[in-house]
mmCIF file of C-alpha atoms and ligand atoms in Angstrom:
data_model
loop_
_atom_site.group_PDB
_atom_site.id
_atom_site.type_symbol
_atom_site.label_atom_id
_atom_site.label_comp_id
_atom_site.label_asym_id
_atom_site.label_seq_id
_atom_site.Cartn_x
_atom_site.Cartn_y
_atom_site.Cartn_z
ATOM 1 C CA UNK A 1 0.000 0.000 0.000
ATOM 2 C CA UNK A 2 1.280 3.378 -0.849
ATOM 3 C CA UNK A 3 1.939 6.019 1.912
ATOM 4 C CA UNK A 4 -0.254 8.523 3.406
ATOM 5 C CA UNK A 5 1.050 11.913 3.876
ATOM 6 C CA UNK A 6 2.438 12.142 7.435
ATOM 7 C CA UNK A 7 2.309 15.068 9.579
ATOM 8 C CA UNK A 8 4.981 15.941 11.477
ATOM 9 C CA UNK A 9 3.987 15.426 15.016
ATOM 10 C CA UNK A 10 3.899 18.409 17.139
ATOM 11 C CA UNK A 11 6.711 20.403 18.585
ATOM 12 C CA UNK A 12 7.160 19.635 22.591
ATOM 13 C CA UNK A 13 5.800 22.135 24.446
ATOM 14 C CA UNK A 14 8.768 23.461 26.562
ATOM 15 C CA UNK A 15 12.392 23.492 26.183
ATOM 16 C CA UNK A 16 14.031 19.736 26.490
ATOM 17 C CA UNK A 17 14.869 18.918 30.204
ATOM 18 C CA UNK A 18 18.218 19.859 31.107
ATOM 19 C CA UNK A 19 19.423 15.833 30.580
ATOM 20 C CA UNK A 20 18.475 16.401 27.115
ATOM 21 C CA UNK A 21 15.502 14.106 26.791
ATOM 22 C CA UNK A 22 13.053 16.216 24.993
ATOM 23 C CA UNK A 23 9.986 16.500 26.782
ATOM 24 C CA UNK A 24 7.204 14.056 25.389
ATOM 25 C CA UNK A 25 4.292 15.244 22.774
ATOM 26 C CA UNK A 26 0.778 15.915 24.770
ATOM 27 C CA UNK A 27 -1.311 12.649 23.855
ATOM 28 C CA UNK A 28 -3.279 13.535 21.070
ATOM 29 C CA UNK A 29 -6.422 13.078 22.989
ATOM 30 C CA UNK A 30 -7.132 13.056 26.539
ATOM 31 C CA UNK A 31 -10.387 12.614 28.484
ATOM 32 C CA UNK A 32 -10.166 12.704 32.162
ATOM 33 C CA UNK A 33 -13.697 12.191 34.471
ATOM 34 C CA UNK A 34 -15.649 13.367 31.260
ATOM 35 C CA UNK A 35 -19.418 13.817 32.359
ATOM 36 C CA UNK A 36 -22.242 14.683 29.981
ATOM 37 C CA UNK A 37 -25.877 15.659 30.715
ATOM 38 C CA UNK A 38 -29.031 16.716 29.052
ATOM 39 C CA UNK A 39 -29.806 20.035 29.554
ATOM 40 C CA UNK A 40 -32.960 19.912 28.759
ATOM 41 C CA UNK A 41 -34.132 17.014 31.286
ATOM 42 C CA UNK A 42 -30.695 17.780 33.826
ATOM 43 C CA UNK A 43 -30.012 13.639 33.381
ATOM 44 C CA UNK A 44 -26.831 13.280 33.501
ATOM 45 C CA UNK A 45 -25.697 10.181 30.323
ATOM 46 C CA UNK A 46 -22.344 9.461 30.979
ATOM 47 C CA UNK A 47 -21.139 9.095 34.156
ATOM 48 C CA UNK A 48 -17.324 9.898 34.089
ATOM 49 C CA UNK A 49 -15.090 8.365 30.988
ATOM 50 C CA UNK A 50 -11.118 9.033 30.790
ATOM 51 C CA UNK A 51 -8.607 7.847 28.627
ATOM 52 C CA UNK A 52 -5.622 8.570 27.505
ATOM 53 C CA UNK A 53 -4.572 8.226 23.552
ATOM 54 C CA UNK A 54 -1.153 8.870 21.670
ATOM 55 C CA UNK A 55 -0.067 8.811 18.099
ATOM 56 C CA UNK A 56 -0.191 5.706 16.718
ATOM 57 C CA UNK A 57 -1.959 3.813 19.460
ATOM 58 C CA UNK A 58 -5.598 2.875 19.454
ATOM 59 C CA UNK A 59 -8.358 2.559 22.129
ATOM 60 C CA UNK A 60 -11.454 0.837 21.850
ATOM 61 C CA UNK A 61 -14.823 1.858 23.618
ATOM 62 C CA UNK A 62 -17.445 -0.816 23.820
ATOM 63 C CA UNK A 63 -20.517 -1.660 25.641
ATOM 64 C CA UNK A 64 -24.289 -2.071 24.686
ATOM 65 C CA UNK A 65 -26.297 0.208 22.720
ATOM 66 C CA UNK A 66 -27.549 3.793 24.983
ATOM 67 C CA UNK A 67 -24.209 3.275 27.023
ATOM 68 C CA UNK A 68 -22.827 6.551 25.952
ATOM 69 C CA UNK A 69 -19.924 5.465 23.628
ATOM 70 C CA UNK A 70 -21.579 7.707 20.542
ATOM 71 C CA UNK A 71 -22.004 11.301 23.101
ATOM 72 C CA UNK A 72 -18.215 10.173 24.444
ATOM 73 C CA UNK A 73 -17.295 10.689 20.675
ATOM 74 C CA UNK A 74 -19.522 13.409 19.699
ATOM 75 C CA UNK A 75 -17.595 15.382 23.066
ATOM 76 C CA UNK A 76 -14.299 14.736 21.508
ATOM 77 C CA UNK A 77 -15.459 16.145 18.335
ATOM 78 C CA UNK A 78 -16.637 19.139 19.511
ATOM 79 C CA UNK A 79 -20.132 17.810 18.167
ATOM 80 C CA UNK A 80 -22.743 17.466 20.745
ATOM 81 C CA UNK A 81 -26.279 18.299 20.163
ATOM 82 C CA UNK A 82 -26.769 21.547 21.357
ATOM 83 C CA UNK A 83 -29.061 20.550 24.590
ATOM 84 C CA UNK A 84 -26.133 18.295 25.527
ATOM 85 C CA UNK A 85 -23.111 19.765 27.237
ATOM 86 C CA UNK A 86 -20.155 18.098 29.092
ATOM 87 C CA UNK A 87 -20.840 18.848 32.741
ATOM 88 C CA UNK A 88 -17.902 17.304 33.992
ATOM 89 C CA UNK A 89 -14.023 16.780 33.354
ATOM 90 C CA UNK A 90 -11.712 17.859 30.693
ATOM 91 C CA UNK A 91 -10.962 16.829 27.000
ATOM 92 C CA UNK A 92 -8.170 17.981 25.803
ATOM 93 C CA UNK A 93 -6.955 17.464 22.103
ATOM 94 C CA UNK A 94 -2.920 18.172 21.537
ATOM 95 C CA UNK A 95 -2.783 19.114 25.553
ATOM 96 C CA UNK A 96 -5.250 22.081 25.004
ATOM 97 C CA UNK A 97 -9.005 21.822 27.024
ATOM 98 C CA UNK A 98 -11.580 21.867 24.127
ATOM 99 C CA UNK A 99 -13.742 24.167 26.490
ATOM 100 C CA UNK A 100 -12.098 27.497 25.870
ATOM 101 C CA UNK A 101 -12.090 26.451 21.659
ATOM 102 C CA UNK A 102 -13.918 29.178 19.417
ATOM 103 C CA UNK A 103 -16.049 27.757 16.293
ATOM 104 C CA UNK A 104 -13.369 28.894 14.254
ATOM 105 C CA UNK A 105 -11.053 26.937 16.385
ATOM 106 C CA UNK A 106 -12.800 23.497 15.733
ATOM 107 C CA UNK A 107 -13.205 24.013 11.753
ATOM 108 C CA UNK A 108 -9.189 24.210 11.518
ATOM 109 C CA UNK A 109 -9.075 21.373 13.754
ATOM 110 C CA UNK A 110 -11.332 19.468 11.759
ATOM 111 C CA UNK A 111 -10.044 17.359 9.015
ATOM 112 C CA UNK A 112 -6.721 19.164 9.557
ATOM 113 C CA UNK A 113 -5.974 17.430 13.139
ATOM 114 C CA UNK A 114 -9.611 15.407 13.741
ATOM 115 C CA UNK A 115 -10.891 12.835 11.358
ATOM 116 C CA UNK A 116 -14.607 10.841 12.012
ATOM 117 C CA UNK A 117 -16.301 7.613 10.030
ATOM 118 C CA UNK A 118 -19.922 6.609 11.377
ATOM 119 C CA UNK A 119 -21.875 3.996 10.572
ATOM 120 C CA UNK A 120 -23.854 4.419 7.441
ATOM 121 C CA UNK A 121 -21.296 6.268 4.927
ATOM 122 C CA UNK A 122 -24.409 6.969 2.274
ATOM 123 C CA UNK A 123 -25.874 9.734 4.740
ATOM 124 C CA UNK A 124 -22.451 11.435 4.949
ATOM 125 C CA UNK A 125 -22.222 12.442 0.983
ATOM 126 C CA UNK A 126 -24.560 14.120 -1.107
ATOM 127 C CA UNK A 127 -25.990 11.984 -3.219
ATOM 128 C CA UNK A 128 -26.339 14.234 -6.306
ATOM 129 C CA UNK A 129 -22.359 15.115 -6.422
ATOM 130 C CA UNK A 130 -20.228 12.068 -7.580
ATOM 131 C CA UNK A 131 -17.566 11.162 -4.727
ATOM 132 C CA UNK A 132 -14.263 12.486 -5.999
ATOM 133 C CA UNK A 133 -16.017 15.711 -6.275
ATOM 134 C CA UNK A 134 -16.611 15.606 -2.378
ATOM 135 C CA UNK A 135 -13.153 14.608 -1.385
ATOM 136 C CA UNK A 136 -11.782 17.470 -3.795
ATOM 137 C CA UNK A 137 -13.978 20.063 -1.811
ATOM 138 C CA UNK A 138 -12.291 18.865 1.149
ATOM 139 C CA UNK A 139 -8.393 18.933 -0.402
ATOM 140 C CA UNK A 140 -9.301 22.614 -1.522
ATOM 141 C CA UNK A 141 -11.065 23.639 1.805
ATOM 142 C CA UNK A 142 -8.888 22.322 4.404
ATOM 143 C CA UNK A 143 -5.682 21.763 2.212
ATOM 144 C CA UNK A 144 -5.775 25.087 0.008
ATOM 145 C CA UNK A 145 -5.190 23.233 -2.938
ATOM 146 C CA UNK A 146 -6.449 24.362 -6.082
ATOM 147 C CA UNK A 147 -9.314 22.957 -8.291
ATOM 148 C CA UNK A 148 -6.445 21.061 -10.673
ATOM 149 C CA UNK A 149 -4.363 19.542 -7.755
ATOM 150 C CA UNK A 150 -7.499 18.264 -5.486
ATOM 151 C CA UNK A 151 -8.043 16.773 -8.567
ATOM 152 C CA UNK A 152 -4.905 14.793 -9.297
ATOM 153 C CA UNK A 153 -4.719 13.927 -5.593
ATOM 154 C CA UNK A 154 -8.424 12.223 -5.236
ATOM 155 C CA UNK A 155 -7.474 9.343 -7.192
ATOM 156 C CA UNK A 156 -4.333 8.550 -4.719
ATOM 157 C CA UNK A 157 -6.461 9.135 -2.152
ATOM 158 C CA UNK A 158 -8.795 6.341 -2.938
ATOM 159 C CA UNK A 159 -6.411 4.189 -3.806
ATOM 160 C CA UNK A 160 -4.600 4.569 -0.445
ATOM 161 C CA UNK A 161 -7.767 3.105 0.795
ATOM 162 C CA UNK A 162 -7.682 0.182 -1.611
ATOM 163 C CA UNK A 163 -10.399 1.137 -3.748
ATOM 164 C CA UNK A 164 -9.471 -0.691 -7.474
ATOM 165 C CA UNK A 165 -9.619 1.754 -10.307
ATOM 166 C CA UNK A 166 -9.834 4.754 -7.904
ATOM 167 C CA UNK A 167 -10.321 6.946 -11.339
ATOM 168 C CA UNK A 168 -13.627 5.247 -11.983
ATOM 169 C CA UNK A 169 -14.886 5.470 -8.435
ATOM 170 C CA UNK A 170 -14.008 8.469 -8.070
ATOM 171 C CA UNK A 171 -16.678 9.640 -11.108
ATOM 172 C CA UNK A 172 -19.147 7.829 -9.364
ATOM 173 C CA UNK A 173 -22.287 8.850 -7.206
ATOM 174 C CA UNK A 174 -22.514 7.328 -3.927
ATOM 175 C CA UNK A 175 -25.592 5.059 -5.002
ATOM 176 C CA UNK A 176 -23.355 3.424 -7.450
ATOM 177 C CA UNK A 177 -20.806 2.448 -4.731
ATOM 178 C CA UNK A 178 -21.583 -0.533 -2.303
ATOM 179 C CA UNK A 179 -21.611 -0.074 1.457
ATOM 180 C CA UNK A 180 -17.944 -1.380 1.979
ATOM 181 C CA UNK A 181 -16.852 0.963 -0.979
ATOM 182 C CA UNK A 182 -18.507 3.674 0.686
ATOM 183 C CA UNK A 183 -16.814 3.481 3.772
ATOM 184 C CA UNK A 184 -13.780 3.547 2.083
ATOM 185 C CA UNK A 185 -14.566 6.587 0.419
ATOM 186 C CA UNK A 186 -15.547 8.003 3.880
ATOM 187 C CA UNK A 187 -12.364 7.225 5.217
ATOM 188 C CA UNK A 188 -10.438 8.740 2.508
ATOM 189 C CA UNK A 189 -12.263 11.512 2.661
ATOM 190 C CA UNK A 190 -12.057 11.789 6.418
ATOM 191 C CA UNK A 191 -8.107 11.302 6.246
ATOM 192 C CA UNK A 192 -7.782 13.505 3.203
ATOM 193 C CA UNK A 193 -6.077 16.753 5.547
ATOM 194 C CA UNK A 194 -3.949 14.056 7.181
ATOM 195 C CA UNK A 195 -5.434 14.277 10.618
ATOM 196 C CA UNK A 196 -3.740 13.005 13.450
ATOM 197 C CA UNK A 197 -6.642 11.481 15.253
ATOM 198 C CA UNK A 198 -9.509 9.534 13.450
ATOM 199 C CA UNK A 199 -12.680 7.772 15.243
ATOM 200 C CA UNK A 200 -14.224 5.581 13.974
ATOM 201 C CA UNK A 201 -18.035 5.060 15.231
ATOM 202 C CA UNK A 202 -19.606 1.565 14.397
ATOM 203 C CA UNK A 203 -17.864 2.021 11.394
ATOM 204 C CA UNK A 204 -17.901 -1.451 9.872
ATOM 205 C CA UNK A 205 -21.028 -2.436 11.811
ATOM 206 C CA UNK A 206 -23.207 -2.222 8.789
ATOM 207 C CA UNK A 207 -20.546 -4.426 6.688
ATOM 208 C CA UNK A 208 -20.387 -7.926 5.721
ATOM 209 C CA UNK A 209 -17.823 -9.710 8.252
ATOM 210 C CA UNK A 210 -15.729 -10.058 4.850
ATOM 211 C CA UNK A 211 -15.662 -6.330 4.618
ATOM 212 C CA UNK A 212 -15.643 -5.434 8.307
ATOM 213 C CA UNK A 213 -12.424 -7.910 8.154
ATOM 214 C CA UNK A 214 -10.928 -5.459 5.163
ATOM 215 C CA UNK A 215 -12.086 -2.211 6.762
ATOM 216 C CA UNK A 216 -10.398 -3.165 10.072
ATOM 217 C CA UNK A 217 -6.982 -4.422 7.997
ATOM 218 C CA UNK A 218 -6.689 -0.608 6.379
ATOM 219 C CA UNK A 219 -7.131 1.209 9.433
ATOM 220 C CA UNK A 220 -4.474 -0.897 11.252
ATOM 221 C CA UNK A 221 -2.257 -0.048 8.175
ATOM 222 C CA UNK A 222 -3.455 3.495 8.127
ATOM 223 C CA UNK A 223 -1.988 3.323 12.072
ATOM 224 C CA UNK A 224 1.170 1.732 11.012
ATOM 225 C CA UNK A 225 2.069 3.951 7.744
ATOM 226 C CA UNK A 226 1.017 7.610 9.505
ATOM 227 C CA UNK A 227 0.953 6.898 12.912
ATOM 228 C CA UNK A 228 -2.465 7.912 13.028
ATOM 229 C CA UNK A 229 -4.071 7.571 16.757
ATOM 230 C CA UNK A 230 -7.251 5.884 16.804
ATOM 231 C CA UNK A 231 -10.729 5.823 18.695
ATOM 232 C CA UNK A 232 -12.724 2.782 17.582
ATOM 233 C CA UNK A 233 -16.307 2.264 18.856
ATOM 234 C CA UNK A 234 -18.030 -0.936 18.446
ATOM 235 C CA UNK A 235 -20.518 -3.112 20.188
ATOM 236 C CA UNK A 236 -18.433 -5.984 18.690
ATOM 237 C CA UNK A 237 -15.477 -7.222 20.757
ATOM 238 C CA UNK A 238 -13.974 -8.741 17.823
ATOM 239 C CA UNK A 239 -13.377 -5.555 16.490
ATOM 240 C CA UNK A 240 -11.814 -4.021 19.601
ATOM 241 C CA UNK A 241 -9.504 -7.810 19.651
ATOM 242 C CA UNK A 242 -8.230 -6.759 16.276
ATOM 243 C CA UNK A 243 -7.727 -3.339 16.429
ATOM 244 C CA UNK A 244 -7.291 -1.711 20.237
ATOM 245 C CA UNK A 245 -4.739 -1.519 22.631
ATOM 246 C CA UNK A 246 -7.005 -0.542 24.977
ATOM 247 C CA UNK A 247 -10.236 -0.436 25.568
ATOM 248 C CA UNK A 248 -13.389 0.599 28.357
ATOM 249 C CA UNK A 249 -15.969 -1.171 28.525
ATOM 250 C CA UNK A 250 -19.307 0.905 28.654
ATOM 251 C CA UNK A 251 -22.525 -0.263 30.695
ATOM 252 C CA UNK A 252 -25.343 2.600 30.837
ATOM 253 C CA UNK A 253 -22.904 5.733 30.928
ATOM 254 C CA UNK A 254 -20.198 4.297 32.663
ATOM 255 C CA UNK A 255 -17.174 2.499 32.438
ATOM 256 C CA UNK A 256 -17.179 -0.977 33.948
ATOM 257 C CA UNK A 257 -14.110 -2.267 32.964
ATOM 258 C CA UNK A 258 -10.963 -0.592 31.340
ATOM 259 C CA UNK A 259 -7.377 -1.554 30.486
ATOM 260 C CA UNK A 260 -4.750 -2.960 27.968
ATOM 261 C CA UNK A 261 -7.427 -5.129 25.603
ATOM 262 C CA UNK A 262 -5.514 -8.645 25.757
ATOM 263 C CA UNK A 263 -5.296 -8.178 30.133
ATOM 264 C CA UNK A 264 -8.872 -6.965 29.464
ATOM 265 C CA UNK A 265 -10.319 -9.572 27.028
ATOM 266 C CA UNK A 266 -8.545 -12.887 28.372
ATOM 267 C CA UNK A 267 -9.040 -11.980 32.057
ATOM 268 C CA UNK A 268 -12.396 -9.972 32.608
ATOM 269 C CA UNK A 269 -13.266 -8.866 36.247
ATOM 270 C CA UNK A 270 -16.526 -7.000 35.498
ATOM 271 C CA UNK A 271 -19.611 -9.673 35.179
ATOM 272 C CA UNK A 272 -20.897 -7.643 32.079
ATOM 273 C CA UNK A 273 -17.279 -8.126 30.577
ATOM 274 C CA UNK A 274 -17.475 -11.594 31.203
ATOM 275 C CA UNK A 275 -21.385 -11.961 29.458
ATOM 276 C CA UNK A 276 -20.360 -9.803 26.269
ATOM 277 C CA UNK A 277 -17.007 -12.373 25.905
ATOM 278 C CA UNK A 278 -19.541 -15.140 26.117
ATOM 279 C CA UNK A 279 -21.810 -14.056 23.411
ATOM 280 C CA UNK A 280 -19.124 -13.878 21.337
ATOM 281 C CA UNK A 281 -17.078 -16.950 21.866
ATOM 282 C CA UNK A 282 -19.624 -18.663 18.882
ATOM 283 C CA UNK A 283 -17.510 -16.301 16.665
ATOM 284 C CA UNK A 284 -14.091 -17.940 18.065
ATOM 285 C CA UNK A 285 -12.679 -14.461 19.715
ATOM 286 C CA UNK A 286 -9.994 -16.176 20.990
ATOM 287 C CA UNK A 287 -8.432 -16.737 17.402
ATOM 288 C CA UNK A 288 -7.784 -12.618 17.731
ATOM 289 C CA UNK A 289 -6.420 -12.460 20.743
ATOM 290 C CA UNK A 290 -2.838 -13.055 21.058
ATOM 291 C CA UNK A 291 -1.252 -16.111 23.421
ATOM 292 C CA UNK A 292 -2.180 -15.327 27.401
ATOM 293 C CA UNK A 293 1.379 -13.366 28.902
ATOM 294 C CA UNK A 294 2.306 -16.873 31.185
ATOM 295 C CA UNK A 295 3.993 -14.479 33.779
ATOM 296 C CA UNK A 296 0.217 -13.230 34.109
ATOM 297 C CA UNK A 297 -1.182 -16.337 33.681
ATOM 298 C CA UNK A 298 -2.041 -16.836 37.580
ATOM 299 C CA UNK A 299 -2.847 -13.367 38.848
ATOM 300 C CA UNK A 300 -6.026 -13.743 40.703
ATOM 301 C CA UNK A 301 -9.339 -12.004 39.683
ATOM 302 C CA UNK A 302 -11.321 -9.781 41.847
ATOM 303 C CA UNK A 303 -14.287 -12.017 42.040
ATOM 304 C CA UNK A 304 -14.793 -10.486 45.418
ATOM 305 C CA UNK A 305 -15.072 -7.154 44.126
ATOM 306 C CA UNK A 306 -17.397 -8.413 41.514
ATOM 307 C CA UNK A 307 -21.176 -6.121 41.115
ATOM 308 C CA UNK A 308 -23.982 -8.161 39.707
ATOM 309 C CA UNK A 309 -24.552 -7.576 35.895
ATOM 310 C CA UNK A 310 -28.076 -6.399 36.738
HETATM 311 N N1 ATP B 1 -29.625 13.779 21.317
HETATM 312 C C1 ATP B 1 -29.896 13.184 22.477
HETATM 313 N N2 ATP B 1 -30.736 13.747 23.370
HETATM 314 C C2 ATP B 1 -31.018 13.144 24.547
HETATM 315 N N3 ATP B 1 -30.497 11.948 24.922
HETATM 316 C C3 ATP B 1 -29.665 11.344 24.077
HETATM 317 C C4 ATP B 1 -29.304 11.917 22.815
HETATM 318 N N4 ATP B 1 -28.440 11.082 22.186
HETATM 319 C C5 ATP B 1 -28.281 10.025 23.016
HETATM 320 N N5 ATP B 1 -28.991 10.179 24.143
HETATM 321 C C6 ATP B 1 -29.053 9.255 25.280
HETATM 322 O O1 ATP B 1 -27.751 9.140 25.815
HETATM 323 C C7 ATP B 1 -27.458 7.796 26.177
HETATM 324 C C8 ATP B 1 -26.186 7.371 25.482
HETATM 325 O O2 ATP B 1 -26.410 7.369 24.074
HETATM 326 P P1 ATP B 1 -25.278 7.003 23.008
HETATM 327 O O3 ATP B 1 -25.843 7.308 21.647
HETATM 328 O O4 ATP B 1 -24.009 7.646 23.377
HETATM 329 O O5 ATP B 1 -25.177 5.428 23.210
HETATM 330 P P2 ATP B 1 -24.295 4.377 22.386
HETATM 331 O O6 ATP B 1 -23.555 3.585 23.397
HETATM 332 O O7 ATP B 1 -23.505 5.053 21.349
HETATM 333 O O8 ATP B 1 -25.440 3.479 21.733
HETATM 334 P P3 ATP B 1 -25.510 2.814 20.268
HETATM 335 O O9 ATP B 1 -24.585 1.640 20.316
HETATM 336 O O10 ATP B 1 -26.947 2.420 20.138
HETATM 337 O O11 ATP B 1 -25.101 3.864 19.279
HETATM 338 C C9 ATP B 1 -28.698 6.987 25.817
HETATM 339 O O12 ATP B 1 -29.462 6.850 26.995
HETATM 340 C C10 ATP B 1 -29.422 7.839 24.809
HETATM 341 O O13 ATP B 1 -30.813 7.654 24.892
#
């Protein structure tokens, strides 16, 4: 696969220590006790959610549907409806708290720093423009590049995402494109200003597991090749076993369960944990996960500390 282009990753913030180790880059992201209520009905829907995410390293948030893994993202994007607010906590993107951010603070960052792909691709593009056209509006808008060079830069786009005779596609409306080739072009559009942080919401859920297998292959190059960090929301734990290095698990607006995914996913301490590996052990999770650490092999679980699921 050919190369995205890679941003340089920020300068450290401060001078390097006197020992001469520079200081480390602020994580990308960074939520810490995040709390988010409805303003309209003063229920609070997520209870307190923190996590910490650097470049080229990706968390996983998972949990059953209404658990608050969509408004989590939405906060991070600067995108909550406008009855919701974060009531709690700090986000911080690039070691800067997204509450002091102008409007015209988020547009730069958009695209140019934050990338998102949601579930169902189709309602992201106008249907009456063909694709290529979209991503080109997005080279020229966030990119400054002119009509002729968005142009010549679509088709490597979609080919960075493996789309076969990106010139073709890229003439295309998005009815002509299946659901798998959408998502692609979502992606490439998404990653077309070279952000450094992408999320992905549910975004193979609507895929055939062939697909969803494809999907979750290119973003783990996408990782690799640009050190992009990603956020990757899914009710399915098979997606979090391929993908994460971390991941929370989310039970009606709070996290349950949270740590590296293989301590996380092979030794579960939260009941609810435990029931979503079950459901899922028809689909052979274990094949995903890599061989059990033997120096962790014995550590004891907390069945003592142990809620009931309901
Ligand atoms: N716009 C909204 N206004 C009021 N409540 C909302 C809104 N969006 C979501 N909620 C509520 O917030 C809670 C968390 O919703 P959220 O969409 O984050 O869940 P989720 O884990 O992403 O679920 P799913 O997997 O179904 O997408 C739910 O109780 C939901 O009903």
């Amino acid at each position: 696969m050919t190369t995205l282009s890679r941003r340089p990753a920020p300068a450290p913030a401060t001078e390097p220590e006197p020992s001469g180790a520079p200081d480390p880059a602020p994580p990308v992201l960074a939520l810490d006790g995040v709390r988010i209520t409805d303003r309209a009905t003063g229920r609070e829907l997520v209870h307190g959610i923190g996590f910490t995410l650097t470049a080229g390293r990706t968390v996983g948030i998972v949990g059953e549907s209404g658990s608050g893994k969509t408004l989590t993202c939405r906060a991070a994007l600067g995108i909550l409806p406008p009855h919701l607010a974060v009531s709690g906590g700090r986000i911080e993107i690039d070691g800067s708290d997204i509450a002091g951010f102008t409007p015209a603070r988020w547009t730069a960052l958009r695209g140019s720093t934050l990338g998102a792909v949601f579930q169902d691709p189709a309602s992201y593009l106008n249907p009456s423009l063909p694709v290529g056209r979209q991503i080109a509006e997005v080279l020229r808008v966030k990119c400054g590049l002119t009509r002729r060079e968005a142009r010549h830069r679509v088709p490597e786009l979609l080919r960075q995402v493996q789309l076969r005779e990106p010139r073709l596609v890229a003439g295309q409306y998005p009815h002509e494109l299946s659901g798998g080739m959408l998502q692609r072009v979502l992606i490439a559009t998404a990653l077309a200003a070279g952000p450094r942080l992408l999320i992905a919401d549910e975004a193979t859920t609507a895929l055939d597991v062939t697909v969803q297998a494809e999907i979750l292959d290119l973003l783990a190059d996408l990782r690799e090749e640009t050190g992009l960090a990603l956020v990757v929301v899914s009710h399915d734990l098979a997606v979090v076993a391929q993908l994460c290095d971390e991941v929370l698990v989310m039970r009606r607006g709070e996290v349950v369960e949270q740590g590296p995914v293989q301590e996380v996913l092979h030794r579960p301490r939260h009941p609810y944990t435990r029931l979503l590996l079950s459901e899922h052990e028809q689909y052979g999770l274990e094949r995903l996960l890599g061989p059990e650490d033997p120096a962790d092999a014995g550590t004891p679980t907390r069945d003592d500390d142990e809620e009931k699921v309901l």
